[in-house]
mmCIF file of C-alpha atoms and ligand atoms in Angstrom:
data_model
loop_
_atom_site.group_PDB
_atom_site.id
_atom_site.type_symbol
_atom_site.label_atom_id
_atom_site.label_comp_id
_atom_site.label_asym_id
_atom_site.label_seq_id
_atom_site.Cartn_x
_atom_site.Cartn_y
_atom_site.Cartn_z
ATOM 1 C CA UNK L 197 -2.842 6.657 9.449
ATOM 2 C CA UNK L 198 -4.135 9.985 9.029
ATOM 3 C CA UNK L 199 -1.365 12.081 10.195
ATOM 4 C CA UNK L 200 1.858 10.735 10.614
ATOM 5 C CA UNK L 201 3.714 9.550 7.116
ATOM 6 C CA UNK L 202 6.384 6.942 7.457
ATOM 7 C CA UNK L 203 8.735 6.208 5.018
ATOM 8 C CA UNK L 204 11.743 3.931 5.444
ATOM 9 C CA UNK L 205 15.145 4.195 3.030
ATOM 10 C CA UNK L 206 17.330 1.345 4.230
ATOM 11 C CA UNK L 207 18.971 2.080 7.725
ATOM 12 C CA UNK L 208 17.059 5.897 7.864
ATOM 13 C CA UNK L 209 13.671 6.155 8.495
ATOM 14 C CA UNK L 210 11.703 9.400 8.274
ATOM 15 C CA UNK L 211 8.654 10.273 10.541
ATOM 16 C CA UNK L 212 6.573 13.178 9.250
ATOM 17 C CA UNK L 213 3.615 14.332 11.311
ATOM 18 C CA UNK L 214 1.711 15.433 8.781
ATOM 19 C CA UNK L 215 -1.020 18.093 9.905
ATOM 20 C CA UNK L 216 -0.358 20.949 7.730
ATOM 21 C CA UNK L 217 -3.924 22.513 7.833
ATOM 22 C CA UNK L 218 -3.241 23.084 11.533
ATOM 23 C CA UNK L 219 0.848 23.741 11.444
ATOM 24 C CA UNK L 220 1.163 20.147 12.440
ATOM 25 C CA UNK L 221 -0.322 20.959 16.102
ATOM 26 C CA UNK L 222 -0.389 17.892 18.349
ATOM 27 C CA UNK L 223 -3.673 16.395 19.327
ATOM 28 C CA UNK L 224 -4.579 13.541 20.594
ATOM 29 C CA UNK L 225 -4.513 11.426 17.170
ATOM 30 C CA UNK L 226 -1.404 12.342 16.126
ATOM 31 C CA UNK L 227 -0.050 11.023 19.717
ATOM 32 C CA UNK L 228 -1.687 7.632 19.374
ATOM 33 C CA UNK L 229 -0.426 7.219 15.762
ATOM 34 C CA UNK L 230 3.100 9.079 16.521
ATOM 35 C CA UNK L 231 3.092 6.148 19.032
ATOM 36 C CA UNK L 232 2.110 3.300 17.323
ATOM 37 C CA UNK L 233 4.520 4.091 14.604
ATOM 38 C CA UNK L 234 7.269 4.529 16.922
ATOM 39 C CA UNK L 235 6.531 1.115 18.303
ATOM 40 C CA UNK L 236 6.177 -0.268 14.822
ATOM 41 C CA UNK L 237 9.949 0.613 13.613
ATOM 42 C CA UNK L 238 11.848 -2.243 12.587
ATOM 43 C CA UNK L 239 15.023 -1.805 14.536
ATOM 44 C CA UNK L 240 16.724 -4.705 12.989
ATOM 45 C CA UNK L 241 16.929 -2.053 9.890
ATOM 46 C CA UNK L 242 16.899 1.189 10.822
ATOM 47 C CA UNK L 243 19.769 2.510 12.478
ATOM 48 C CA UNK L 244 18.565 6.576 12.204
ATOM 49 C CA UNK L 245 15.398 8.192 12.334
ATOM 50 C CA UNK L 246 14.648 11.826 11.276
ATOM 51 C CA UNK L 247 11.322 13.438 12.599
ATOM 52 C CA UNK L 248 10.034 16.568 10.570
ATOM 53 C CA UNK L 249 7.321 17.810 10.215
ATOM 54 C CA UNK L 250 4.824 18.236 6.377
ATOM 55 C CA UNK L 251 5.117 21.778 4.452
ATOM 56 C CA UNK L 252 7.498 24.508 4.668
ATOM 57 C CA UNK L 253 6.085 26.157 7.266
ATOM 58 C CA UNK L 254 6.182 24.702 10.522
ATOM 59 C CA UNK L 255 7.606 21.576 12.312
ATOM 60 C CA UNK L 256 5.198 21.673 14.904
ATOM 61 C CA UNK L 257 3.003 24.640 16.334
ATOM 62 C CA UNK L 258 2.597 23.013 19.804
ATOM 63 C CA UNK L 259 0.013 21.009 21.149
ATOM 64 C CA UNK L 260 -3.791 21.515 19.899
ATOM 65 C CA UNK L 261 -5.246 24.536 21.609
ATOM 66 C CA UNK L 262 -8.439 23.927 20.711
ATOM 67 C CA UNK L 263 -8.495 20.073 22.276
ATOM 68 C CA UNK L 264 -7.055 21.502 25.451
ATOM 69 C CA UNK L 265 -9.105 24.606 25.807
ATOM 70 C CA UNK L 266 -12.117 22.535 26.992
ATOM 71 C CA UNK L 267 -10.066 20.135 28.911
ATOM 72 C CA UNK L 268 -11.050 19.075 32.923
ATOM 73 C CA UNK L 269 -7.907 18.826 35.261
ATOM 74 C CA UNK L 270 -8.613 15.141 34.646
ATOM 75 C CA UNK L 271 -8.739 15.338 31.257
ATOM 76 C CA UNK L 272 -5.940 17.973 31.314
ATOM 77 C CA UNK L 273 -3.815 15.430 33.156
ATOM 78 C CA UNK L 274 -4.213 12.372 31.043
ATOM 79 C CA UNK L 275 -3.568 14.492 27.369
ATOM 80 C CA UNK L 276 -0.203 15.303 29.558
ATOM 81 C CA UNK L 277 0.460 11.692 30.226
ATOM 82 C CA UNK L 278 -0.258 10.637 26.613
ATOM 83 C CA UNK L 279 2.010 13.099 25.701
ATOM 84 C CA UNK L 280 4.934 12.562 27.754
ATOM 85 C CA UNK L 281 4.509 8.766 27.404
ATOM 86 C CA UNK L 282 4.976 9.473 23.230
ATOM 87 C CA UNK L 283 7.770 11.755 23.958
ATOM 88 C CA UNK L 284 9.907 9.694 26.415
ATOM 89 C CA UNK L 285 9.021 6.668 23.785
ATOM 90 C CA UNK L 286 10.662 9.097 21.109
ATOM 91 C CA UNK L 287 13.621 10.149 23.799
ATOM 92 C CA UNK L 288 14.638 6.343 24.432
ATOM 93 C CA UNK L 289 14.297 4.999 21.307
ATOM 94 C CA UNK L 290 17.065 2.801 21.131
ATOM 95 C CA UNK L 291 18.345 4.039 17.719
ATOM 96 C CA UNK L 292 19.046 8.227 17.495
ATOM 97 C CA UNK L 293 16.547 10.512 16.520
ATOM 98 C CA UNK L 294 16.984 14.183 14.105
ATOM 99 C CA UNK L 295 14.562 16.453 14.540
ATOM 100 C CA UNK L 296 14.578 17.973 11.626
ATOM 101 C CA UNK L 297 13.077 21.567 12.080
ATOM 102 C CA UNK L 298 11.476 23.067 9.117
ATOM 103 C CA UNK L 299 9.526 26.053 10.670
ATOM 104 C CA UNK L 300 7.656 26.413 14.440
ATOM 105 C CA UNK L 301 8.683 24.098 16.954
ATOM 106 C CA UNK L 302 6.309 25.982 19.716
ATOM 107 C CA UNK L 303 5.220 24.917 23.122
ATOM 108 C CA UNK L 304 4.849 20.799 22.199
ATOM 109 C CA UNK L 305 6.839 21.628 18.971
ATOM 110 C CA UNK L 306 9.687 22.641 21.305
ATOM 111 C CA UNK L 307 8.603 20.332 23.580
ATOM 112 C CA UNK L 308 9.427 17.427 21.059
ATOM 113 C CA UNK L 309 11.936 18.121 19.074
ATOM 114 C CA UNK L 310 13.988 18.187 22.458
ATOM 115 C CA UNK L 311 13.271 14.390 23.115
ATOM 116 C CA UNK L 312 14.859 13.545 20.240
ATOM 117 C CA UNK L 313 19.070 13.255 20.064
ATOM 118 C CA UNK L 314 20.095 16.169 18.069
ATOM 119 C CA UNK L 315 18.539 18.869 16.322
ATOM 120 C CA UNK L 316 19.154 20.779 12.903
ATOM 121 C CA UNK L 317 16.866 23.165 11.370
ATOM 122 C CA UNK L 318 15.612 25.240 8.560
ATOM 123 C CA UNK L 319 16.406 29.285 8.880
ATOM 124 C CA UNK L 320 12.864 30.037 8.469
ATOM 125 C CA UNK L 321 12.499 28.165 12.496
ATOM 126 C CA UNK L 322 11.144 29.577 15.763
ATOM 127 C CA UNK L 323 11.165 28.328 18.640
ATOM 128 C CA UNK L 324 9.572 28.699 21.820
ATOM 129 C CA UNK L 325 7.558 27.906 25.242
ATOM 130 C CA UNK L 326 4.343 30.460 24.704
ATOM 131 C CA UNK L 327 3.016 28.521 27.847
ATOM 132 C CA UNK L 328 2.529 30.438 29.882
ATOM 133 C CA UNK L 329 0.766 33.190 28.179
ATOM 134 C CA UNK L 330 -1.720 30.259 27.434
ATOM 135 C CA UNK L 331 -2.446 30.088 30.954
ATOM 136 C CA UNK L 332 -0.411 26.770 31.558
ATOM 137 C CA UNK L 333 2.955 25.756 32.231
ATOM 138 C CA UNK L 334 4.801 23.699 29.793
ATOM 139 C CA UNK L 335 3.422 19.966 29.781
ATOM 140 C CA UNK L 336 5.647 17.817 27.871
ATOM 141 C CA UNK L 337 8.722 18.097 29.568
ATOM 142 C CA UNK L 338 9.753 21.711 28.452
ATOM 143 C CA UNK L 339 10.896 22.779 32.129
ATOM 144 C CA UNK L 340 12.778 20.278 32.335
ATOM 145 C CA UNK L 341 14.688 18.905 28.610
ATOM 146 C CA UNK L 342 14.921 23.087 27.735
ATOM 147 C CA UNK L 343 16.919 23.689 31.220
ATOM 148 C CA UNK L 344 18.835 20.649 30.151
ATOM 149 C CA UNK L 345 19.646 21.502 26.988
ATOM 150 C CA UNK L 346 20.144 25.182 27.041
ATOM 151 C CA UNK L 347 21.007 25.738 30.885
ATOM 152 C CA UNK L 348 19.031 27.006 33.902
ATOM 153 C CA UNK L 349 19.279 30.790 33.208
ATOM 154 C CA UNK L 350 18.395 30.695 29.407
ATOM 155 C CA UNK L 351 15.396 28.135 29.694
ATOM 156 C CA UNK L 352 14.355 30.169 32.671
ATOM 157 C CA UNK L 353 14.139 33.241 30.470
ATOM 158 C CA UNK L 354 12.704 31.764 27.463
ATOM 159 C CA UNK L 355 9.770 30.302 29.859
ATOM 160 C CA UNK L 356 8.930 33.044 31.907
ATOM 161 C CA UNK L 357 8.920 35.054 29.114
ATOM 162 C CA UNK L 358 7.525 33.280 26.135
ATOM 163 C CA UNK L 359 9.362 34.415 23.911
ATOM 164 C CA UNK L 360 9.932 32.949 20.731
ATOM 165 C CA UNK L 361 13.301 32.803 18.818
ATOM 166 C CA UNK L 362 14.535 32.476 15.737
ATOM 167 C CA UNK L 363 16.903 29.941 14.198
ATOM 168 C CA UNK L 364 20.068 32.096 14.493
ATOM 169 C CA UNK L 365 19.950 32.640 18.293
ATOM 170 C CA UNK L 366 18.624 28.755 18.925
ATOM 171 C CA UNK L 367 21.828 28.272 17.116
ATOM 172 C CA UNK L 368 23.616 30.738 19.239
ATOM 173 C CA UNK L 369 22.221 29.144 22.840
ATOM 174 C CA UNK L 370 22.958 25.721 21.127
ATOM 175 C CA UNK L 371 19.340 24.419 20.661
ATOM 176 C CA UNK L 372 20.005 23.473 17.711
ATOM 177 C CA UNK L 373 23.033 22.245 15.730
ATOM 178 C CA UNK L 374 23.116 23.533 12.898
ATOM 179 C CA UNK L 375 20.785 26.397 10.553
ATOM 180 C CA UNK L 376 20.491 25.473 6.569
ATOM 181 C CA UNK L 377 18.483 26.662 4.155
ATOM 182 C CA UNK L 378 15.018 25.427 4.172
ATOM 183 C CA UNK L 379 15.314 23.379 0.904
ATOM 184 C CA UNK L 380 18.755 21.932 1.762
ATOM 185 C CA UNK L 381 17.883 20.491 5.393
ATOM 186 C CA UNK L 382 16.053 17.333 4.601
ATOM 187 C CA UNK L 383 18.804 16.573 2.430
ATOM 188 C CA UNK L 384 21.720 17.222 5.610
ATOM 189 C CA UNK L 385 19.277 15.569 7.859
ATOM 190 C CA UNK L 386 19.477 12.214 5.840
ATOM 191 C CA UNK L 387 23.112 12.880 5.261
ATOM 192 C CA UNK L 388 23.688 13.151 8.723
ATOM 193 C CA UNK L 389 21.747 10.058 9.750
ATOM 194 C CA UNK L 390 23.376 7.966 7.021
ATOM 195 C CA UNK L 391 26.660 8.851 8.367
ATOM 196 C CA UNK L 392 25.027 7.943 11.952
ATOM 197 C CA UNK L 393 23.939 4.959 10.177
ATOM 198 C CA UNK L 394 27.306 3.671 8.491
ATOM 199 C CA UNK L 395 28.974 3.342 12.480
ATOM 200 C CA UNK L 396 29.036 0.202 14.322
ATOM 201 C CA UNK L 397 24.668 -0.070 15.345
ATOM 202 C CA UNK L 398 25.025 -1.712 18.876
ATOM 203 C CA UNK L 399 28.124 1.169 19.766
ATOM 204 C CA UNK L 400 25.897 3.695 18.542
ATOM 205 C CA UNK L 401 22.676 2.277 20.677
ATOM 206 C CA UNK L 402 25.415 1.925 23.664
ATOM 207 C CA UNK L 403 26.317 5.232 23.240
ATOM 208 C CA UNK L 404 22.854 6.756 23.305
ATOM 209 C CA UNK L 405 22.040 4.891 26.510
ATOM 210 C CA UNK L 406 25.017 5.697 28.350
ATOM 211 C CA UNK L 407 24.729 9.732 27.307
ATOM 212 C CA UNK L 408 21.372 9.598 28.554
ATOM 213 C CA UNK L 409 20.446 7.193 31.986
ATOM 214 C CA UNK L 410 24.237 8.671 32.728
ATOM 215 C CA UNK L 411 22.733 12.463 33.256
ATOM 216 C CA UNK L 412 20.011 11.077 35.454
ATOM 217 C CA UNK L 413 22.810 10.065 37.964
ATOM 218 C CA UNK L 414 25.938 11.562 39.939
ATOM 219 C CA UNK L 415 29.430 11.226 38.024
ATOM 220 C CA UNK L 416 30.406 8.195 39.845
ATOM 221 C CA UNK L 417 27.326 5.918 39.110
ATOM 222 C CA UNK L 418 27.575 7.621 35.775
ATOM 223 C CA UNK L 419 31.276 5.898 35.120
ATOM 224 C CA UNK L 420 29.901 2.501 36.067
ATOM 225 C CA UNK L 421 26.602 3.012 33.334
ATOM 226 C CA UNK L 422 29.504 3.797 30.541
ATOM 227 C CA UNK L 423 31.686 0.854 31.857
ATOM 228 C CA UNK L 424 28.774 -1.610 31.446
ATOM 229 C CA UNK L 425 27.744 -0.297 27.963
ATOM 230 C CA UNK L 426 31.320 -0.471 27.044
ATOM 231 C CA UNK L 427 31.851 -4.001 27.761
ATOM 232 C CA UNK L 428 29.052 -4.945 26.084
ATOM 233 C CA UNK L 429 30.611 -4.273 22.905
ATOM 234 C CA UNK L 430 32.871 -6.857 23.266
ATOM 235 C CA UNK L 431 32.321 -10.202 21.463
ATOM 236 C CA UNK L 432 30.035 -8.788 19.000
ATOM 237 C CA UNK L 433 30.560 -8.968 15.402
ATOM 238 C CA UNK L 434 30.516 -5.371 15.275
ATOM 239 C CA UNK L 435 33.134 -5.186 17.683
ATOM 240 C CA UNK L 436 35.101 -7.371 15.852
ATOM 241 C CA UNK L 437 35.295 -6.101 12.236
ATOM 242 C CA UNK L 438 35.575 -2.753 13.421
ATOM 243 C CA UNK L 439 38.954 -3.297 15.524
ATOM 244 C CA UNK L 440 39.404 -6.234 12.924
ATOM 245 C CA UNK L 441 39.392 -3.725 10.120
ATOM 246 C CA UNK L 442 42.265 -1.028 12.121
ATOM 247 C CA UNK L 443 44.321 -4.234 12.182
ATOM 248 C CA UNK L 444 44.373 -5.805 9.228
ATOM 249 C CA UNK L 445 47.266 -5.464 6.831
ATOM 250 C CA UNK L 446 46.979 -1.951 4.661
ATOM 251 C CA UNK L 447 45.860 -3.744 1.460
ATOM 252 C CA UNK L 448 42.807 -6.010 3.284
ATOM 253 C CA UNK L 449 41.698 -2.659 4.758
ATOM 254 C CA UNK L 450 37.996 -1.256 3.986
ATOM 255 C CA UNK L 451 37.076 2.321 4.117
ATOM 256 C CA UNK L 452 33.426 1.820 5.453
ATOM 257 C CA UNK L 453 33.387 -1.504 7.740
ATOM 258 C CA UNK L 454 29.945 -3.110 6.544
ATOM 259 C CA UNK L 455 28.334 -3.549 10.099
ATOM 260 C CA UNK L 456 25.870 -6.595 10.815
ATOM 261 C CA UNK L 457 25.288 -6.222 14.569
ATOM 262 C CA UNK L 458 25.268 -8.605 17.109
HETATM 263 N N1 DAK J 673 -3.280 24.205 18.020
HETATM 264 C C1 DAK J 673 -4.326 24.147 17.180
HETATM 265 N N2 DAK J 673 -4.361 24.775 15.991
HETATM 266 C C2 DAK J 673 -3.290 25.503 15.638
HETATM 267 C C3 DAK J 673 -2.143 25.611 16.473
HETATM 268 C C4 DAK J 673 -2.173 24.930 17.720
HETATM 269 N N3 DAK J 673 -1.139 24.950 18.580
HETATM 270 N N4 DAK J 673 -1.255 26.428 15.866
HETATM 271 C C5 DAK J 673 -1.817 26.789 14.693
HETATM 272 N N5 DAK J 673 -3.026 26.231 14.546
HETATM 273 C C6 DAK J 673 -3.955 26.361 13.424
HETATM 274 C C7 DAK J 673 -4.623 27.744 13.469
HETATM 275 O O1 DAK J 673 -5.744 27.727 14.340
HETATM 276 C C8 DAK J 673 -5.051 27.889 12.007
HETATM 277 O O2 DAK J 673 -6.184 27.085 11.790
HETATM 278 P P1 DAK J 673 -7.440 27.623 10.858
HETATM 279 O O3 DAK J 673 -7.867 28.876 11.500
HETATM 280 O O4 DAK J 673 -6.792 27.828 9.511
HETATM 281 O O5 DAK J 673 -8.411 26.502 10.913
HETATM 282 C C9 DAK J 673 -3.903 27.222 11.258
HETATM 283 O O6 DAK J 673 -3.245 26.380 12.203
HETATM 284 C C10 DAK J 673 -2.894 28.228 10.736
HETATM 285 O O7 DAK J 673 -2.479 29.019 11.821
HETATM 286 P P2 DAK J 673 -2.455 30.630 11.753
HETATM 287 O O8 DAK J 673 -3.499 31.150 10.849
HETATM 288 O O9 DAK J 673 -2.450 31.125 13.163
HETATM 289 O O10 DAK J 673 -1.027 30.858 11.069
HETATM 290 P P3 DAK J 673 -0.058 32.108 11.250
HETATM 291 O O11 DAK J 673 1.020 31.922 10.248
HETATM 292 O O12 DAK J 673 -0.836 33.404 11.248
HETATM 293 O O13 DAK J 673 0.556 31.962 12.722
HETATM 294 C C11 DAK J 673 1.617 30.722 14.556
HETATM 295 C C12 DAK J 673 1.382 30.848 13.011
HETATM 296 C C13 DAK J 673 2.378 29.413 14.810
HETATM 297 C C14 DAK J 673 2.439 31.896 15.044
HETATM 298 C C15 DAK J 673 0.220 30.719 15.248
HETATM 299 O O14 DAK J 673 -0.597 29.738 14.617
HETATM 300 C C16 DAK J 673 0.333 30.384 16.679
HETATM 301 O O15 DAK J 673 0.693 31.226 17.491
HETATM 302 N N6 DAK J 673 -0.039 29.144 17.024
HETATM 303 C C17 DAK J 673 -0.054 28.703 18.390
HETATM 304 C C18 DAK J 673 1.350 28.448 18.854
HETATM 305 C C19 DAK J 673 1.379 28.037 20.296
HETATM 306 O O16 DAK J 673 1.037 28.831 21.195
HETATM 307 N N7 DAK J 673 1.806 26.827 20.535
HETATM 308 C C20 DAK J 673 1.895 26.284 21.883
HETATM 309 C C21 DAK J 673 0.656 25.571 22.190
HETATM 310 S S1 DAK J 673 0.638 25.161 23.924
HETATM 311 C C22 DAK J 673 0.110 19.722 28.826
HETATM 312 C C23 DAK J 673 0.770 19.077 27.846
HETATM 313 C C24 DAK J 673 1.265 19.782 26.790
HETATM 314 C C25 DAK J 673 1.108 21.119 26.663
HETATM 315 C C26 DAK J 673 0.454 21.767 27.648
HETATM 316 C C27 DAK J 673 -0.025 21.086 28.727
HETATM 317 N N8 DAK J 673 -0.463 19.051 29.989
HETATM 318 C C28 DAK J 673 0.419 18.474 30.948
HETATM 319 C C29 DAK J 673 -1.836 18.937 30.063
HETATM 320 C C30 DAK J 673 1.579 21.814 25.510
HETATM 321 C C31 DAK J 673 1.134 23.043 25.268
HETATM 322 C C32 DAK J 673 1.395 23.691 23.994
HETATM 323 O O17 DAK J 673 2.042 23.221 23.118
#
């Protein structure tokens, strides 16, 4: 591949688009080989993946300008569908996925760090939806994972707008988890998703799927999704050496339960 690096360290995998020349803008390439490496995870393994993007600079700067400037409505329409096909891929992946933001995360940079599960970043980050000052509205979900993530009023101001942000108010509106110094946030990233990965795998999968198909519904079909997931946990191994471990005599006890799945 020529611009996505993969690189997996037992149960945490790290993605790195890896366009620096071009801030690690999105074009079509990087879609088809952000997808095929997405589909190509071993999920029996990885429990956590962390998406960043290469240098110190940016994360991503957005989708290519240049390969949409000459785009037809067709052609403008399809690059949208790739793109939101790679980025719902990314969004229900069943294991979780850290963006981990180490500079711009503009229009598609914004755009995909949001379809993943949580986000930290770097204190060198910005953040924004320039869309519309492009002439376009956001195309890869921004209207609608910002306005989740954020609220109404705030993603309706950041749109309209364009403005970009730095990583102290994405903090502050609750964008993003958590602000560390650039060199230190690859290292909390995989220290986060190594804690992520230690936890029970098919809880943590359940847990994903019932957070998100349960804000596509009302409350009360929302209950029933969690109800389902939960009961699925029963009878697994996991299951079972986790609730086996709380029970067992003090001395037989282990401070990290060695989960196996199924
Ligand atoms: N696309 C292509 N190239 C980009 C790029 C981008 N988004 N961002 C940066 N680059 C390239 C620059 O052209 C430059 O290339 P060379 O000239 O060296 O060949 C190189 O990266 C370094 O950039 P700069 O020289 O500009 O670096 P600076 O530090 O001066 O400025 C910047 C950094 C991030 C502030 C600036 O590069 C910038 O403003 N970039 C554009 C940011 C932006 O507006 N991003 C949003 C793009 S719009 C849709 C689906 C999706 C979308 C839309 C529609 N449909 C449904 C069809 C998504 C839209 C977007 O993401």
């Amino acid at each position: 591949m020529d611009f996505i690096l993969y690189e997996a360290d037992g149960a945490v995998a790290t993605i790195t688009i890896n366009r620096p020349k071009a801030l690690n803008a999105l074009n079509s390439q990087v879609l088809d080989e952000l997808d095929q490496t997405l589909d190509a995870i071993d999920l029996d393994t990885v429990r956590c993946v962390i998406l960043t993007g290469a240098g110190d600079k940016s994360f991503v700067a957005g989708a290519d300008i240049g390969e949409m400037s000459t785009l037809t409505k067709a052609e403008g329409e399809a690059f949208g569908k790739k793109g939101n096909d790679v980025f719902r891929k990314l969004e229900t992946l069943p294991i979780p996925v850290i963006a981990a933001v180490n500079g711009f995360a503009l229009g598609g940079g914004c755009e995909i760090s949001m379809s993943c599960d949580i986000r930290i970043c770097s204190e060198n980050a910005m953040f924004g939806q320039p869309e519309v000052g492009l002439g376009i509205t956001p195309g890869f979900g921004g209207t609608q994972r910002l306005a989740r993530t954020v609220g109404v009023g705030m993603a309706k101001q950041l749109i309209y707008t364009a403005r970009n942000i730095k990583a102290d108010e994405a903090y502050r509106i609750g964008l993003v988890n958590a602000v560390y110094p650039q060199e230190e946030l690859m290292e909390q990233a995989k220290k986060m998703a190594s804690t992520i990965a230690k936890n029970a795998p098919i809880a943590v999968r359940n847990c994903k799927k019932a957070i998100n198909d349960g804000l596509q519904v009302d409350i009360d079909q929302a209950i029933v999704i969690e109800e389902k997931l939960f009961g699925d946990c029963f009878e697994t191994e996991d299951q079972k050496s986790g609730m086996g471990n709380f029970l067992a005599p003090k001395e037989q006890k282990v401070k990290v339960v060695p989960f196996k799945n199924c």
